[in-house]
mmCIF file of C-alpha atoms and ligand atoms in Angstrom:
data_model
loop_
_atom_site.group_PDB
_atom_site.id
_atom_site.type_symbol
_atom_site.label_atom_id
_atom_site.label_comp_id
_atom_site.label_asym_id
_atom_site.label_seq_id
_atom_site.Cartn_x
_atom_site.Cartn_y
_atom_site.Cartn_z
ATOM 1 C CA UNK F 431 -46.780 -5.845 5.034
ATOM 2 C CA UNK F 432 -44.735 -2.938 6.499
ATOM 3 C CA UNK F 433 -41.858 -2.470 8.854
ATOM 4 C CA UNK F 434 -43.174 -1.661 12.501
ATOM 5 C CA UNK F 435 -39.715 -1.670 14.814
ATOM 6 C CA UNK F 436 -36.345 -2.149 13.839
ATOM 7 C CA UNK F 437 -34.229 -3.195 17.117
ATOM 8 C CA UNK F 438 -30.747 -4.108 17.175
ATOM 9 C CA UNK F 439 -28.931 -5.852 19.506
ATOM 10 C CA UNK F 440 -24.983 -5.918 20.744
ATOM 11 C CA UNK F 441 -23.744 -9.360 21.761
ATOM 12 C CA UNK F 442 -20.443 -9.363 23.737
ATOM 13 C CA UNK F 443 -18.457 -11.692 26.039
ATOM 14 C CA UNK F 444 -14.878 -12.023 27.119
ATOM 15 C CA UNK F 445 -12.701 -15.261 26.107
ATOM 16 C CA UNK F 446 -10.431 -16.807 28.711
ATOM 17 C CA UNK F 447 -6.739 -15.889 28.591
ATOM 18 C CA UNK F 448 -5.979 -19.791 27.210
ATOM 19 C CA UNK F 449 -8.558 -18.849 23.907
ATOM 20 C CA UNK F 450 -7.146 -15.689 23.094
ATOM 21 C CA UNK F 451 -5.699 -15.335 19.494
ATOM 22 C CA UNK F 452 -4.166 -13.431 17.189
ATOM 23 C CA UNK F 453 -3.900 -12.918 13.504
ATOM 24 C CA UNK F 454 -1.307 -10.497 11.721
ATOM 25 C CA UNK F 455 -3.303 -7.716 12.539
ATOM 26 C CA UNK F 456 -3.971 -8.267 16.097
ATOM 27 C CA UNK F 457 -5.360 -9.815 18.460
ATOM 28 C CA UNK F 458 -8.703 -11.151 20.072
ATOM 29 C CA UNK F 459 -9.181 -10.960 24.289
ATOM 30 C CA UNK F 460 -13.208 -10.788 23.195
ATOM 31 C CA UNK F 461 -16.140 -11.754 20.761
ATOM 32 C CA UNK F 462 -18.703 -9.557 19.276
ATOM 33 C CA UNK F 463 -21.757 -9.663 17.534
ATOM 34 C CA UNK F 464 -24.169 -7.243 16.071
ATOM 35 C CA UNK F 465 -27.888 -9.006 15.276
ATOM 36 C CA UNK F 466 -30.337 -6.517 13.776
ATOM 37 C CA UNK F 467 -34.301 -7.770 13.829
ATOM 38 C CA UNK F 468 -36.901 -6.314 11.816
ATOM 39 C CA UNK F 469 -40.606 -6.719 12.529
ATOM 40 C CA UNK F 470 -43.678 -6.121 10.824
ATOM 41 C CA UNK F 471 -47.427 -5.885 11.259
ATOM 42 C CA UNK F 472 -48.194 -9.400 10.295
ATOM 43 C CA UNK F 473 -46.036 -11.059 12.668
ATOM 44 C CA UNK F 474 -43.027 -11.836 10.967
ATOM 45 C CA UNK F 475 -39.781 -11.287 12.217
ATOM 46 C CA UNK F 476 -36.507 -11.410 10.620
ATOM 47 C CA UNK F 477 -32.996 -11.400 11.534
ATOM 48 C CA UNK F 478 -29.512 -9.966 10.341
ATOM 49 C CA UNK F 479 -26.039 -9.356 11.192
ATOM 50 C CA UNK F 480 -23.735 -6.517 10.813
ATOM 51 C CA UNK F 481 -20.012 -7.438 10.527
ATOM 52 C CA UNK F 482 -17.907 -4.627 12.229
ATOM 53 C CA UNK F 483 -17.381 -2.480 15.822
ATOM 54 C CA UNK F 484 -21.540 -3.433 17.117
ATOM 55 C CA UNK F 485 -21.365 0.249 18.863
ATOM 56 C CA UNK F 486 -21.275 1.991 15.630
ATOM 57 C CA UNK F 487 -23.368 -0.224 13.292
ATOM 58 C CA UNK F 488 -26.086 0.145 15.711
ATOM 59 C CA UNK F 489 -25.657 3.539 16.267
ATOM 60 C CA UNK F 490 -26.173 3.790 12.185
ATOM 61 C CA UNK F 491 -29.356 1.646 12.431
ATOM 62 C CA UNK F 492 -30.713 3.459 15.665
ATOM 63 C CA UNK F 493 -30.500 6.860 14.231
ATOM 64 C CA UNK F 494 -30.162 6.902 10.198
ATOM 65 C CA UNK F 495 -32.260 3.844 8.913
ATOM 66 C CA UNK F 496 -34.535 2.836 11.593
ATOM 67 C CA UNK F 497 -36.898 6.475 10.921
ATOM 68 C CA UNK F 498 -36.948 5.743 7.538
ATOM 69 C CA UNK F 499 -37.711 2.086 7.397
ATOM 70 C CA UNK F 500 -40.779 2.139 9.945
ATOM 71 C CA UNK F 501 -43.687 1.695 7.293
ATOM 72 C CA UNK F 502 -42.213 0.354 4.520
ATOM 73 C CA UNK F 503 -42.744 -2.919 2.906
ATOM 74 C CA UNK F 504 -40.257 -5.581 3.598
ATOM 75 C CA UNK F 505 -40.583 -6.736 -0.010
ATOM 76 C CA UNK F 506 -39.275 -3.383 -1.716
ATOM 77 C CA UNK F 507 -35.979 -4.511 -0.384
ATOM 78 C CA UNK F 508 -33.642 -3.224 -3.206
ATOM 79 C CA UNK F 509 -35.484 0.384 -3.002
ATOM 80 C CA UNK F 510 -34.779 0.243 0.622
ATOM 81 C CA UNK F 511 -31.213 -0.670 -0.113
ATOM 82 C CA UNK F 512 -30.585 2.130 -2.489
ATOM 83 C CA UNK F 513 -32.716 4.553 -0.926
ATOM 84 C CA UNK F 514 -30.396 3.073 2.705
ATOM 85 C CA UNK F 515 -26.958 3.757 0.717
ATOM 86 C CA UNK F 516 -27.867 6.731 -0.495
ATOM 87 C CA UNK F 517 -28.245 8.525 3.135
ATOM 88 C CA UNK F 518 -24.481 8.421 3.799
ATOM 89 C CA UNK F 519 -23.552 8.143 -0.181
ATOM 90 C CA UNK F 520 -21.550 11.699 1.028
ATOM 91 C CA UNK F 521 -20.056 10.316 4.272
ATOM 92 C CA UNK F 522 -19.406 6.828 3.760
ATOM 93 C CA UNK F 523 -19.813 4.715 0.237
ATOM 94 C CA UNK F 524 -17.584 1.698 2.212
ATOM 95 C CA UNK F 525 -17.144 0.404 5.961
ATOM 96 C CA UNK F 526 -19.348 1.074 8.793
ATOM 97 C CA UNK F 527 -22.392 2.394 6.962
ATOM 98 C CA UNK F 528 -22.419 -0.502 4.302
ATOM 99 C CA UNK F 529 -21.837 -3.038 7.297
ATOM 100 C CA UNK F 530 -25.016 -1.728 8.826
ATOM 101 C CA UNK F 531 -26.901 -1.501 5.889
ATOM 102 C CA UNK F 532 -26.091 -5.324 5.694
ATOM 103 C CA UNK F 533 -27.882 -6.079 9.011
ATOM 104 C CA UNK F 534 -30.925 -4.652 7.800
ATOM 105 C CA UNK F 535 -30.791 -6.592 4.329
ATOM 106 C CA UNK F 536 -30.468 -9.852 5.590
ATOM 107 C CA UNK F 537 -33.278 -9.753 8.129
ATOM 108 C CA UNK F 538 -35.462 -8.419 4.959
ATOM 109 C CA UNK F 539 -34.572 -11.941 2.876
ATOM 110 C CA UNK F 540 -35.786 -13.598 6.299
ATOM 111 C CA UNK F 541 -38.792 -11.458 6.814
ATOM 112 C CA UNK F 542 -39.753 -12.330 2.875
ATOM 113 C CA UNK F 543 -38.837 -15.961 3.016
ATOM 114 C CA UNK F 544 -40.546 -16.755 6.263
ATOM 115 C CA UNK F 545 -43.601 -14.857 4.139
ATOM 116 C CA UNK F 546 -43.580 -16.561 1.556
ATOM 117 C CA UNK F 547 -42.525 -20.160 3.564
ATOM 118 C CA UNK F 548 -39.233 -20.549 1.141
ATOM 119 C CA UNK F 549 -35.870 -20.706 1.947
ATOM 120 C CA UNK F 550 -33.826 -17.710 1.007
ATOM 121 C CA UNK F 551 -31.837 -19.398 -1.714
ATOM 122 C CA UNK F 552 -35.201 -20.148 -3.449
ATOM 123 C CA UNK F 553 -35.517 -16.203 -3.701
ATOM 124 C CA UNK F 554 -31.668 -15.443 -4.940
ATOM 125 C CA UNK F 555 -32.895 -18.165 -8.004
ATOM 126 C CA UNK F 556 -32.557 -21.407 -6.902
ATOM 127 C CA UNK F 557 -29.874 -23.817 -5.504
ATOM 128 C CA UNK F 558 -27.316 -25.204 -8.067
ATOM 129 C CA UNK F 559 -26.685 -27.578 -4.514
ATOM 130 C CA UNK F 560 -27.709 -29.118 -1.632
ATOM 131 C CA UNK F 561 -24.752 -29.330 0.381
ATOM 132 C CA UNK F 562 -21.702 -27.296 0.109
ATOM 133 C CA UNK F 563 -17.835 -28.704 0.653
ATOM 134 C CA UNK F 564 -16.047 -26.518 3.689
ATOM 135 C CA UNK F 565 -13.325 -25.283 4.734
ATOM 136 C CA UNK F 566 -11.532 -24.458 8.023
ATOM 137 C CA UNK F 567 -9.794 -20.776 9.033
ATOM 138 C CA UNK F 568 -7.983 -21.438 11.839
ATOM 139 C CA UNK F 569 -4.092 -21.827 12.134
ATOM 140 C CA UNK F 570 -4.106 -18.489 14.662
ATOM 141 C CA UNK F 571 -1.706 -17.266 16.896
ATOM 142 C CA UNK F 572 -1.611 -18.143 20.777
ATOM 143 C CA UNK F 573 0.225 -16.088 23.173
ATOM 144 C CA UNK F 574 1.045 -18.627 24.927
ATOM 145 C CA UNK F 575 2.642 -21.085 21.876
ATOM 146 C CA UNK F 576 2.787 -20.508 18.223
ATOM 147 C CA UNK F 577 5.671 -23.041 17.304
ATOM 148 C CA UNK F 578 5.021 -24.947 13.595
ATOM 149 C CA UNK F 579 4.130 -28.133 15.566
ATOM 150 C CA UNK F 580 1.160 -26.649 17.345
ATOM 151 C CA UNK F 581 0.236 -25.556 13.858
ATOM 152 C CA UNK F 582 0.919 -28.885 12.571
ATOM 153 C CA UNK F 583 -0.990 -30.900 15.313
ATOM 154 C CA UNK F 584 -4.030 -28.481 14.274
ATOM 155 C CA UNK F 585 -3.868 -29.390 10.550
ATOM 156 C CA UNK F 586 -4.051 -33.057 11.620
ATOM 157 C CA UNK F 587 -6.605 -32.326 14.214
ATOM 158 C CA UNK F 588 -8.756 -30.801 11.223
ATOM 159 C CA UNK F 589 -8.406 -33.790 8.982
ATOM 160 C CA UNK F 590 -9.027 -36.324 11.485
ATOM 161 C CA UNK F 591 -12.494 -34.151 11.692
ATOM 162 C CA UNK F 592 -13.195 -34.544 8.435
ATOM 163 C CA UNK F 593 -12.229 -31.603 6.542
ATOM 164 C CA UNK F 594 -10.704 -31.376 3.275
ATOM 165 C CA UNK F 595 -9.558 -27.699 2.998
ATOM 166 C CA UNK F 596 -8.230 -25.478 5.354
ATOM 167 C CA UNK F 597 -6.906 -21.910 5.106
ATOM 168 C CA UNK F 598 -3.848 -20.851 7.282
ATOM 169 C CA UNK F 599 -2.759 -17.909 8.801
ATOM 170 C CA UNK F 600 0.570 -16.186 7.555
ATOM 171 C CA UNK F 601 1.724 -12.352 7.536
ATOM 172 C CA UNK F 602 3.632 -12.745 10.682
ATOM 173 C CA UNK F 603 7.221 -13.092 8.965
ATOM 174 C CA UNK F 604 7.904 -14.223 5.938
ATOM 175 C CA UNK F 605 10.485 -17.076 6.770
ATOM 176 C CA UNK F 606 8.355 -17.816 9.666
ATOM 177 C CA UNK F 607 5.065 -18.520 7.423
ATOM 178 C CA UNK F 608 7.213 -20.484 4.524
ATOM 179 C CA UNK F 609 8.148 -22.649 7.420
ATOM 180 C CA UNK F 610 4.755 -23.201 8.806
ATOM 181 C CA UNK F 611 3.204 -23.609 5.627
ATOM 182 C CA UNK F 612 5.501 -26.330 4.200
ATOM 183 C CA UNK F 613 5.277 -28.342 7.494
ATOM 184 C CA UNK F 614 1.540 -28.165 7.610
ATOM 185 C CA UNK F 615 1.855 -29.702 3.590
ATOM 186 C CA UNK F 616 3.861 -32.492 4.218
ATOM 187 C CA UNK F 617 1.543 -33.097 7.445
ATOM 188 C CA UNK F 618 -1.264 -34.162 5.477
ATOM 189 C CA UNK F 619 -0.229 -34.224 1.998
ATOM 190 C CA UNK F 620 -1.692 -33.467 -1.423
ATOM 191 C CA UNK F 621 -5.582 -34.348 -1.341
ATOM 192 C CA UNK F 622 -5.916 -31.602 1.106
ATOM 193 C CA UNK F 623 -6.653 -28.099 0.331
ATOM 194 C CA UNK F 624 -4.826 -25.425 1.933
ATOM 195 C CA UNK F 625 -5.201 -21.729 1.305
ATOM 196 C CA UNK F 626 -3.271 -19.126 2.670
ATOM 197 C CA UNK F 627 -4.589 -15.843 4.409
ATOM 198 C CA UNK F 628 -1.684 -12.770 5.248
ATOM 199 C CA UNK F 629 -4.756 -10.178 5.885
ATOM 200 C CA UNK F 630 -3.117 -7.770 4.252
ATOM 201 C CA UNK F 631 0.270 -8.075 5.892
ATOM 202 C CA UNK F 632 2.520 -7.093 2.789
ATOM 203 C CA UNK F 633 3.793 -5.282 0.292
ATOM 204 C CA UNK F 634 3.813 -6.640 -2.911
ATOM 205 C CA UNK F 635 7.531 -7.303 -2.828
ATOM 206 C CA UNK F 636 7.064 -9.307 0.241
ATOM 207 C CA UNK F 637 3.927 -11.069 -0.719
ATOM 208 C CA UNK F 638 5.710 -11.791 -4.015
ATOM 209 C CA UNK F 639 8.517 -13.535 -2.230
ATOM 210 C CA UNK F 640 6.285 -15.380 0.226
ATOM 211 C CA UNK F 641 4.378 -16.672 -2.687
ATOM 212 C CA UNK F 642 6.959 -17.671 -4.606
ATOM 213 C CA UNK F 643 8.606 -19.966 -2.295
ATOM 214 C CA UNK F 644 5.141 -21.360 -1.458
ATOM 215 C CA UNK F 645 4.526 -22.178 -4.794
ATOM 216 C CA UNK F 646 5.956 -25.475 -4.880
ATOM 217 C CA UNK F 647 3.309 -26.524 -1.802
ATOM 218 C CA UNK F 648 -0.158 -26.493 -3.787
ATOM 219 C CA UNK F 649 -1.809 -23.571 -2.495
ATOM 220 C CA UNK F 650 -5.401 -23.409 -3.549
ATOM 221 C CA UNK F 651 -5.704 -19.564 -2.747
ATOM 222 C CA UNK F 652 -3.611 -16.604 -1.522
ATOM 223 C CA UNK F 653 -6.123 -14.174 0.315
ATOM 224 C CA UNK F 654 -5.493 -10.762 0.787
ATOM 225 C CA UNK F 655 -1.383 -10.700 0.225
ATOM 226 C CA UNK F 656 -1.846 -6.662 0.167
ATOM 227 C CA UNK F 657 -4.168 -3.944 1.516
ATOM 228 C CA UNK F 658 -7.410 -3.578 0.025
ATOM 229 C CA UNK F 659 -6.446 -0.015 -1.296
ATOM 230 C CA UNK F 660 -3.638 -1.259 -3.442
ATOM 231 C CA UNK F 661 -5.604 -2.858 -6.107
ATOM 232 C CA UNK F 662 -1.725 -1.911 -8.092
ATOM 233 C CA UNK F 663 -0.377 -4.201 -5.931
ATOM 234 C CA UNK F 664 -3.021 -7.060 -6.596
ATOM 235 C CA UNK F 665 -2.253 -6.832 -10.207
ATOM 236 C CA UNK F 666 1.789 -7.211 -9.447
ATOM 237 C CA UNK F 667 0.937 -9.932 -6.924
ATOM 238 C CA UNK F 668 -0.956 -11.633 -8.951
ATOM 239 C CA UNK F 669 0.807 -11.622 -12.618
ATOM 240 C CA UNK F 670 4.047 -12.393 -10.243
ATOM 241 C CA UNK F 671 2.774 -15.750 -9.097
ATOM 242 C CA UNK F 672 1.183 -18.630 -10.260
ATOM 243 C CA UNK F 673 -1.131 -19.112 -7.524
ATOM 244 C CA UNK F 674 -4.930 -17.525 -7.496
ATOM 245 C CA UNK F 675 -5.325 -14.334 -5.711
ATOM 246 C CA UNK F 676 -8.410 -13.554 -3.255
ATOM 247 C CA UNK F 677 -9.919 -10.734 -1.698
ATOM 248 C CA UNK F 678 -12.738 -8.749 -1.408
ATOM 249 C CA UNK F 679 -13.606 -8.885 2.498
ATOM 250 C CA UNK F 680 -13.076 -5.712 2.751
ATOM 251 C CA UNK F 681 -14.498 -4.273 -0.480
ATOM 252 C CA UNK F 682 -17.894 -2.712 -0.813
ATOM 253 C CA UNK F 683 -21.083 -2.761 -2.590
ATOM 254 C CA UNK F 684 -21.176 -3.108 -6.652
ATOM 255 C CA UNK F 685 -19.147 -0.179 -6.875
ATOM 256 C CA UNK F 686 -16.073 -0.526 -4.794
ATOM 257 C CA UNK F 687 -16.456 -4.753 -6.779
ATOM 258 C CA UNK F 688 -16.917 -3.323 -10.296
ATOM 259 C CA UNK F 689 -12.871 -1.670 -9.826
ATOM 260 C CA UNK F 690 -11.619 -4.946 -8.088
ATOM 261 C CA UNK F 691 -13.053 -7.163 -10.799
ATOM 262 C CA UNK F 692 -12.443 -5.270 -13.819
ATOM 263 C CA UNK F 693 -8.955 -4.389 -13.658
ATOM 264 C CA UNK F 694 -8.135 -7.934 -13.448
ATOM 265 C CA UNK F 695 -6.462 -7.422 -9.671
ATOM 266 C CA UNK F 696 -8.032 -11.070 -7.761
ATOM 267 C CA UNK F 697 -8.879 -14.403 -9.606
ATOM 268 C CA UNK F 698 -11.565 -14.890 -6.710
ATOM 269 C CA UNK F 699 -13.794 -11.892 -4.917
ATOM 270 C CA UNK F 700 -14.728 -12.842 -1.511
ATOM 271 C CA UNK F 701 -17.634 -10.428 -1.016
ATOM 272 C CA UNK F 702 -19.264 -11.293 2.889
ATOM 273 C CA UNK F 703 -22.847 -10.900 3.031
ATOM 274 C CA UNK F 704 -22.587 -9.048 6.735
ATOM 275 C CA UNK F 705 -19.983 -6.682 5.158
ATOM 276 C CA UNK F 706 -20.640 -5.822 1.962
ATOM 277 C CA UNK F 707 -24.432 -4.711 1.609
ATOM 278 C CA UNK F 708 -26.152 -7.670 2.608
ATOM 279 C CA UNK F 709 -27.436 -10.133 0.210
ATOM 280 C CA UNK F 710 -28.922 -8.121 -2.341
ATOM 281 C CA UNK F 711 -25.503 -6.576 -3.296
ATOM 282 C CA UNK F 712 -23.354 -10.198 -2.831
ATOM 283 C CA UNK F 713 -25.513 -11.716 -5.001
ATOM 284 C CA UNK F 714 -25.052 -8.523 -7.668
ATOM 285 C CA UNK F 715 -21.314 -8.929 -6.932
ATOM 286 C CA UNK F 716 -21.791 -12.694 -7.586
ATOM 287 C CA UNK F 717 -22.881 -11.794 -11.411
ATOM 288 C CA UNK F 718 -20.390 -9.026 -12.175
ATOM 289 C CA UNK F 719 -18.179 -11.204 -11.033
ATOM 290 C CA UNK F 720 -19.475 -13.769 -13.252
ATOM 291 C CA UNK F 721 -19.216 -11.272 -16.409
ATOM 292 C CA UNK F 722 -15.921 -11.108 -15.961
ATOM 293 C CA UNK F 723 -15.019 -14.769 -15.643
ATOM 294 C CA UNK F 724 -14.060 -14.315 -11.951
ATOM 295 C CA UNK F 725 -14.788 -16.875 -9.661
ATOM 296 C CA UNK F 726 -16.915 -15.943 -6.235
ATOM 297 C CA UNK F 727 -15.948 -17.434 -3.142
ATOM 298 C CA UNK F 728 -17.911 -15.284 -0.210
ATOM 299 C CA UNK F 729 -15.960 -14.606 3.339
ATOM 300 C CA UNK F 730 -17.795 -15.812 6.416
ATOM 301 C CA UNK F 731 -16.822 -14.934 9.896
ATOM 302 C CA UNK F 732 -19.330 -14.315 12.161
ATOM 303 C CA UNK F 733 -22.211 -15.588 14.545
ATOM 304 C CA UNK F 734 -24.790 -18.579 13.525
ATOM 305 C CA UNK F 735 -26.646 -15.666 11.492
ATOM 306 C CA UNK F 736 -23.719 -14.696 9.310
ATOM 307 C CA UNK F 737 -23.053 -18.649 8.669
ATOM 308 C CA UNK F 738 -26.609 -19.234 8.009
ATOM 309 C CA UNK F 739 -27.273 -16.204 5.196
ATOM 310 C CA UNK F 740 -23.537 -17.026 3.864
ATOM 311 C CA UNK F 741 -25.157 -20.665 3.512
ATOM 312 C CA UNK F 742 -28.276 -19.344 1.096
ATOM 313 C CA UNK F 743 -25.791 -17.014 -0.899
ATOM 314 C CA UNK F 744 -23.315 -19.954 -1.708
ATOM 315 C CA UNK F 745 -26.444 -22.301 -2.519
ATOM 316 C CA UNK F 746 -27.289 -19.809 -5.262
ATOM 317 C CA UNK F 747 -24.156 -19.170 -6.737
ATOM 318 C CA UNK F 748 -23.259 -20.292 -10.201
ATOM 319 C CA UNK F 749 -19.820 -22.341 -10.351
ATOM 320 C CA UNK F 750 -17.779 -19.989 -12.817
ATOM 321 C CA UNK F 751 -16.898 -21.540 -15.511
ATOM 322 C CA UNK F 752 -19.299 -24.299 -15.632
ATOM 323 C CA UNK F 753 -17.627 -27.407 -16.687
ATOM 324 C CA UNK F 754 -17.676 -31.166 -16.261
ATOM 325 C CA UNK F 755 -15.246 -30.616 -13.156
ATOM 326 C CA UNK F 756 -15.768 -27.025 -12.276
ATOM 327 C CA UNK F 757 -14.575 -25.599 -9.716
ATOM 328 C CA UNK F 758 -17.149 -25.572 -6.960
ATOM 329 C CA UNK F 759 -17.202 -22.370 -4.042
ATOM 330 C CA UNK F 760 -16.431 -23.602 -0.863
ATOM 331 C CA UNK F 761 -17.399 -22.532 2.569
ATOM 332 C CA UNK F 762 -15.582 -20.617 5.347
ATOM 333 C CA UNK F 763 -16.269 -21.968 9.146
ATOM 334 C CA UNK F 764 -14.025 -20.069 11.328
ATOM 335 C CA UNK F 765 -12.566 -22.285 14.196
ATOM 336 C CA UNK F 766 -11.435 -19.739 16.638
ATOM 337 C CA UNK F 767 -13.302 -19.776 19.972
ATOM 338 C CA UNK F 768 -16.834 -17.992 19.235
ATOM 339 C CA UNK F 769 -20.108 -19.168 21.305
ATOM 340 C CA UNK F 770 -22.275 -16.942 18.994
ATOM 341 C CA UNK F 771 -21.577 -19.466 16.039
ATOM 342 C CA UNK F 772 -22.142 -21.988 18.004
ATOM 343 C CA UNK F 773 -25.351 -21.678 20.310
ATOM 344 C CA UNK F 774 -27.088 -18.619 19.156
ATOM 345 C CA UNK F 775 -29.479 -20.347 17.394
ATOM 346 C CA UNK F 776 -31.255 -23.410 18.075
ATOM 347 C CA UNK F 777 -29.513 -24.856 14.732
ATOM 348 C CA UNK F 778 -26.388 -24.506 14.514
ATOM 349 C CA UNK F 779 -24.521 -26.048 11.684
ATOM 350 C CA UNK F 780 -22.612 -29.624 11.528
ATOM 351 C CA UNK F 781 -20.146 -30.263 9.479
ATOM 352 C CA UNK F 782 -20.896 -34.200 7.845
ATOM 353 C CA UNK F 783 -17.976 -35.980 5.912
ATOM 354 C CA UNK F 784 -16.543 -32.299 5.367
ATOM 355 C CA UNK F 785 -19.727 -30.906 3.928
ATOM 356 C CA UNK F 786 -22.226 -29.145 5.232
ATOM 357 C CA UNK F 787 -26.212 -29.427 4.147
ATOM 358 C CA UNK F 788 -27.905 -25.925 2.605
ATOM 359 C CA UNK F 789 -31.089 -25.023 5.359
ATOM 360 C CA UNK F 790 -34.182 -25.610 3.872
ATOM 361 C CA UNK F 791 -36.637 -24.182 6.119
ATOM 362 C CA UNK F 792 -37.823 -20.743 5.104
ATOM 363 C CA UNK F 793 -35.856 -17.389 5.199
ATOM 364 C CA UNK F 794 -32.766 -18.003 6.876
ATOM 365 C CA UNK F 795 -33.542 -21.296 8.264
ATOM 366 C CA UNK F 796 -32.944 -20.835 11.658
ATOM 367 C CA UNK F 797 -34.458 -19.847 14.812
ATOM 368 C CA UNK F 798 -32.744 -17.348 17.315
ATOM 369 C CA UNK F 799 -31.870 -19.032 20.834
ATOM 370 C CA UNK F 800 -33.387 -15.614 22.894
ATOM 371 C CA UNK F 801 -32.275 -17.144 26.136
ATOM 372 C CA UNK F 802 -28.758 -16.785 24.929
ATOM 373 C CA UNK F 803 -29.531 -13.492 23.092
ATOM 374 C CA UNK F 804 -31.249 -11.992 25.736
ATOM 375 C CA UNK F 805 -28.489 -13.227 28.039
ATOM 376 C CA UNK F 806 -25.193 -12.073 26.261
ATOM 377 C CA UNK F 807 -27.000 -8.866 25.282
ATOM 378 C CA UNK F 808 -24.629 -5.752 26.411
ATOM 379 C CA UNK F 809 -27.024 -3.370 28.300
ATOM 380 C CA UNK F 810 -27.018 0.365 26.511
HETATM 381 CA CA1 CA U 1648 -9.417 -13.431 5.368
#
């Protein structure tokens, strides 16, 4: 089989002034997506997403990997990968080219699955389960309100629809986000999971203090308290606090994990499949991670193609430690207005009783809606 067009394709569309929202870095007036397709002489076609400004990550693809993957063989996919990181090893060993490296990776697994008519999780080494427990990201900021009972009134909203974890927003001011936080706790009380996200808001002095006032509330996981640079800062954080530490989302390939895991900085990596080198470096980051008796939670945020490749990793990834109650991965399913995740393909995923079922069809499981792609396609 071998690669005969590589075409990628920017999604954009502008939300209403009511559905803009903001997190503590910013905020969100549009949504984005960047879908990569790769197709080959026998017919097959597969898709993939690149987390990231679209623009660039296409601009990557266009002019850097698409030359050099025309005529190969979809199933050398790790000497593509290398041979793909190794192009811009001098200009850029994280971010933008790694992102678009991604989008190419992921539509390999589908190109190979939908070859070999198995599910992509069948190729990573099987399923250790069918259906995965998930969890809500929402709790953002609204111009127009952002009082602790609109954030309450969402926690309850999220239980009522059957979910069982949710992670919250904070790194907007530290007295601010203890109040919100406690609230939301005695909202729905203990069987509930809530994590906490500051996206890198703090110092460690701050995230210290934030953390331990929070302690008393039962907080599964504290993502990202410091910037991704200041793997220092982790290590404070976390030997500060008794409360697991997360990152990774914005960490890189084997080598930028191999750092973040081995000096002990996070109790849980959060590699993203779109991000991070596509699935062929998640799932190597999955078992360093698993060397060092770290657990491996990916990050998901994205369109129905990010969900559904995030869906095969997490299928395929050993709980760490194994035990009689171990501690299973759960999955991320943003809630902030986004029609990619919801109607670019003609499956998009339901949430049942707080779970959600692993695809089974082959590659990716799912079919691109090209209506909608065609339709929210930015013209270049
Ligand atoms: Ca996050």
């Amino acid at each position: 089989m071998k690669i005969t067009d590589v075409k990628t394709y920017i999604l954009r569309y502008q939300l209403r002034e009511e559905e803009v929202f903001g997190y503590s870095q910013g905020w969100y007036g549009s949504r984005s997506a960047m879908i990569v397709e790769v197709n080959t002489n026998e017919g097959i076609t597969g898709v993939g997403e690149a987390f990231g400004p679209p623009e660039i990550t296409s601009a990557i693809i266009e002019h850097v990997y698409k030359p050099y993957l025309i005529g190969k063989d979809p199933m050398d996919k790790e000497v593509i990968w290398e041979e793909l990181y190794n192009k811009l090893r001098d200009h850029g060993q994280k971010g933008l080219s790694v992102e678009a490296i991604s989008g190419v990776d992921i539509a390999l697994w589908d190109v190979i699955g939908k070859n070999l008519n198995v599910p992509i999780h069948k190729l990573l080494g099987g399923a250790y389960r069918d259906k995965v427990k998930v969890y809500a990201t929402g709790f953002y900021r609204k111009k127009t309100h952002h009082q602790t009972e609109d954030l309450v009134k969402e926690a309850i909203q999220y239980v009522e629809n059957g979910f069982k974890a949710f992670k919250v927003k904070i790194g907007f001011d530290l007295k601010e986000d203890v109040t919100n936080v406690k609230a939301i706790r005695e909202a729905v009380g203990d069987d509930i999971l809530i994590m906490i996200d500051a996206n890198h808001a703090y110092h460690a002095s701050t995230a210290i203090n934030v953390g331990r006032r929070l302690e008393p509330y039962e907080i599964y996981w504290f993502e990202e308290p410091v910037p991704p640079e200041d793997i220092e800062g982790y290590i404070e954080v976390k030997q500060a606090l008794n409360i697991p530490i997360a990152a990774g989302e914005a960490e890189f390939t084997k080598f930028g994990f191999r750092y973040l895991i081995s000096s002990r900085a996070v109790d849980i990596v959060q590699p993203d499949c779109c991000v991070t080198g596509g699935l062929t470096e998640a799932k190597k980051i999955a078992t360093l991670a698993h060397a060092w008796n770290v657990q491996c939670i990916p990050h998901v945020w994205g369109s129905a193609i990010a969900i559904a490749a995030a869906l095969q990793l997490i299928a395929a990834l050993p709980t760490c430690p194994l035990s009689l109650n171990p501690r299973e991965p759960i999955f991320e399913l943003d809630q902030s207005p986004n029609i990619f995740r919801e109607n670019l393909v003609t499956e998009p995923v339901q949430v049942k009783d707080g779970y959600i079922e692993i695809p089974k069809k082959a590659g990716l499981g799912v079919t691109l809606n090209r209506d909608f792609l065609k339709r929210y396609t930015v013209k270049r």
